[in-house]
Amino acid sequence: MKKNFFMILFFLAIIMLNSIAKEIQINIDDAIFRESDGSFRWEFYYSFDENSLKLVENGQHKIGELFIDVTISSTIKKEAEKKWIVTHYAGENNAGGKILLGQKDFKLEAGQYKVNAYFQDVNDSLSSSEINFELLIKSETKEEVQLGGLELVQ
């Protein structure tokens, strides 16, 4: 009987922790650029609402921090990994709701990769998000490269 009581208590604790955990809403995008040396630069873009971070008081500011870990793997090995922390300072008169944007570059060769992007609120260990996707970088010749339909104007 005592054993059953502890098992039920254990499962209730797991359920409560899962209900408290919060997923950070992250939007991602990417772009691939061919470099003059024949390699490729993959740009990883991310955005999130500042309200998704737990803000802590630090003097005159409230600070929210997001830890990001992006790992790129081929079928053979880990090709690249970058880890960084985004620090956001929210002032006293901050109404909130800003969308924060960021970008990181990765130098890669043509190939097929698996990307794992992990996001963790530094001030709230229960708030995180993880995104996994396939990345294909085609080996195109300069003749096969096409310009997009966008034009920048001043």
Tab-separated table of C-alpha atoms in Angstrom:
chain	number	residue	atom	x	y	z
A	1	MET	CA	0.000	0.000	0.000
A	2	LYS	CA	2.795	2.391	0.917
A	3	LYS	CA	4.585	1.568	-2.349
A	4	ASN	CA	1.451	2.397	-4.372
A	5	PHE	CA	1.069	5.695	-2.552
A	6	PHE	CA	4.618	6.742	-3.483
A	7	MET	CA	4.104	5.670	-7.109
A	8	ILE	CA	0.955	7.803	-7.370
A	9	LEU	CA	2.752	10.723	-5.721
A	10	PHE	CA	5.650	10.340	-8.162
A	11	PHE	CA	3.358	10.403	-11.226
A	12	LEU	CA	1.448	13.421	-9.873
A	13	ALA	CA	4.752	15.278	-9.446
A	14	ILE	CA	5.711	14.523	-13.064
A	15	ILE	CA	2.312	15.714	-14.309
A	16	MET	CA	2.599	18.929	-12.272
A	17	LEU	CA	6.104	19.659	-13.602
A	18	ASN	CA	4.952	19.137	-17.186
A	19	SER	CA	2.011	21.479	-16.666
A	20	ILE	CA	4.320	24.161	-15.232
A	21	ALA	CA	6.859	23.846	-18.070
A	22	LYS	CA	6.455	26.522	-20.731
A	23	GLU	CA	7.466	26.232	-24.373
A	24	ILE	CA	9.144	29.336	-25.755
A	25	GLN	CA	7.580	30.321	-29.077
A	26	ILE	CA	10.434	30.706	-31.574
A	27	ASN	CA	10.177	31.555	-35.265
A	28	ILE	CA	13.070	30.505	-37.472
A	29	ASP	CA	14.116	31.065	-41.063
A	30	ASP	CA	17.286	30.596	-43.068
A	31	ALA	CA	19.160	31.547	-46.213
A	32	ILE	CA	22.039	29.972	-48.121
A	33	PHE	CA	24.759	31.972	-49.875
A	34	ARG	CA	27.547	30.635	-52.065
A	35	GLU	CA	30.924	32.136	-51.159
A	36	SER	CA	33.632	32.985	-53.698
A	37	ASP	CA	35.758	30.051	-52.465
A	38	GLY	CA	32.990	27.565	-53.350
A	39	SER	CA	31.828	26.968	-49.779
A	40	PHE	CA	28.402	27.970	-48.536
A	41	ARG	CA	27.294	30.312	-45.782
A	42	TRP	CA	24.097	29.189	-44.096
A	43	GLU	CA	22.415	31.981	-42.173
A	44	PHE	CA	20.130	30.981	-39.304
A	45	TYR	CA	17.524	33.601	-38.358
A	46	TYR	CA	15.391	33.477	-35.215
A	47	SER	CA	12.788	35.692	-33.583
A	48	PHE	CA	10.812	35.565	-30.351
A	49	ASP	CA	8.567	37.789	-28.261
A	50	GLU	CA	10.315	39.395	-25.293
A	51	ASN	CA	7.314	38.398	-23.160
A	52	SER	CA	8.323	34.757	-23.597
A	53	LEU	CA	11.364	35.413	-21.362
A	54	LYS	CA	11.295	35.736	-17.594
A	55	LEU	CA	12.629	39.195	-16.758
A	56	VAL	CA	14.675	39.697	-13.576
A	57	GLU	CA	15.464	43.022	-11.899
A	58	ASN	CA	18.999	44.324	-12.320
A	59	GLY	CA	19.338	47.919	-11.159
A	60	GLN	CA	17.355	50.188	-13.456
A	61	HIS	CA	16.637	47.438	-15.985
A	62	LYS	CA	14.823	44.197	-16.239
A	63	ILE	CA	16.939	41.588	-17.991
A	64	GLY	CA	15.813	38.551	-19.941
A	65	GLU	CA	18.300	36.068	-21.376
A	66	LEU	CA	17.884	33.285	-23.913
A	67	PHE	CA	20.469	30.505	-24.314
A	68	ILE	CA	20.672	29.147	-27.866
A	69	ASP	CA	22.509	26.013	-29.022
A	70	VAL	CA	22.492	25.167	-32.749
A	71	THR	CA	24.074	21.869	-33.793
A	72	ILE	CA	24.503	20.803	-37.423
A	73	SER	CA	25.279	17.139	-38.081
A	74	SER	CA	25.867	15.028	-41.154
A	75	THR	CA	25.391	11.268	-41.163
A	76	ILE	CA	29.074	10.926	-40.248
A	77	LYS	CA	29.805	13.610	-37.644
A	78	LYS	CA	28.924	16.881	-36.002
A	79	GLU	CA	29.782	19.497	-38.626
A	80	ALA	CA	29.229	22.681	-36.624
A	81	GLU	CA	27.892	23.897	-33.305
A	82	LYS	CA	27.431	27.363	-31.900
A	83	LYS	CA	26.171	28.313	-28.449
A	84	TRP	CA	25.376	31.842	-27.353
A	85	ILE	CA	23.222	33.874	-24.988
A	86	VAL	CA	20.955	36.679	-26.156
A	87	THR	CA	20.612	39.341	-23.454
A	88	HIS	CA	17.639	41.695	-23.594
A	89	TYR	CA	17.425	44.819	-21.409
A	90	ALA	CA	13.880	46.036	-20.802
A	91	GLY	CA	13.633	49.556	-19.283
A	92	GLU	CA	11.208	50.735	-16.597
A	93	ASN	CA	8.813	52.264	-19.119
A	94	ASN	CA	8.891	49.239	-21.376
A	95	ALA	CA	5.367	48.310	-22.434
A	96	GLY	CA	6.574	44.877	-23.532
A	97	GLY	CA	5.679	42.843	-26.560
A	98	LYS	CA	8.756	43.589	-28.652
A	99	ILE	CA	9.758	40.976	-31.184
A	100	LEU	CA	13.478	40.267	-30.839
A	101	LEU	CA	15.452	39.146	-33.901
A	102	GLY	CA	18.827	37.506	-34.309
A	103	GLN	CA	21.056	35.765	-36.835
A	104	LYS	CA	24.123	33.479	-36.872
A	105	ASP	CA	26.309	32.321	-39.778
A	106	PHE	CA	27.604	28.804	-40.369
A	107	LYS	CA	30.146	27.879	-43.043
A	108	LEU	CA	29.226	24.540	-44.624
A	109	GLU	CA	29.986	22.439	-47.683
A	110	ALA	CA	27.309	21.092	-50.011
A	111	GLY	CA	25.471	18.189	-48.414
A	112	GLN	CA	22.533	17.016	-46.360
A	113	TYR	CA	22.435	17.896	-42.667
A	114	LYS	CA	20.291	17.551	-39.579
A	115	VAL	CA	19.880	20.745	-37.570
A	116	ASN	CA	18.983	20.813	-33.889
A	117	ALA	CA	18.183	24.216	-32.402
A	118	TYR	CA	17.668	24.326	-28.632
A	119	PHE	CA	16.393	27.420	-26.800
A	120	GLN	CA	16.383	27.831	-22.988
A	121	ASP	CA	15.268	30.769	-20.848
A	122	VAL	CA	18.294	31.438	-18.624
A	123	ASN	CA	16.083	32.814	-15.823
A	124	ASP	CA	13.483	30.007	-15.973
A	125	SER	CA	14.812	26.468	-16.353
A	126	LEU	CA	11.309	25.146	-17.124
A	127	SER	CA	10.935	27.335	-20.246
A	128	SER	CA	12.533	25.917	-23.353
A	129	SER	CA	11.944	24.906	-26.943
A	130	GLU	CA	13.641	22.594	-29.411
A	131	ILE	CA	13.393	22.520	-33.197
A	132	ASN	CA	14.792	19.771	-35.456
A	133	PHE	CA	14.831	19.880	-39.245
A	134	GLU	CA	16.681	18.694	-42.338
A	135	LEU	CA	18.946	21.078	-44.269
A	136	LEU	CA	19.946	20.427	-47.870
A	137	ILE	CA	22.690	22.496	-49.486
A	138	LYS	CA	22.870	21.713	-53.186
A	139	SER	CA	26.158	21.851	-55.033
A	140	GLU	CA	25.228	24.179	-57.886
A	141	THR	CA	27.538	25.654	-60.457
A	142	LYS	CA	27.646	29.408	-60.951
A	143	GLU	CA	25.528	29.000	-64.085
A	144	GLU	CA	22.752	27.294	-62.105
A	145	VAL	CA	22.525	30.019	-59.454
A	146	GLN	CA	19.523	32.265	-59.887
A	147	LEU	CA	18.650	35.594	-58.384
A	148	GLY	CA	15.483	35.886	-56.352
A	149	GLY	CA	12.619	38.214	-57.200
A	150	LEU	CA	13.482	40.717	-54.476
A	151	GLU	CA	15.130	44.014	-55.242
A	152	LEU	CA	16.608	46.378	-52.666
A	153	VAL	CA	16.020	50.081	-53.179
A	154	GLN	CA	17.218	53.149	-51.341
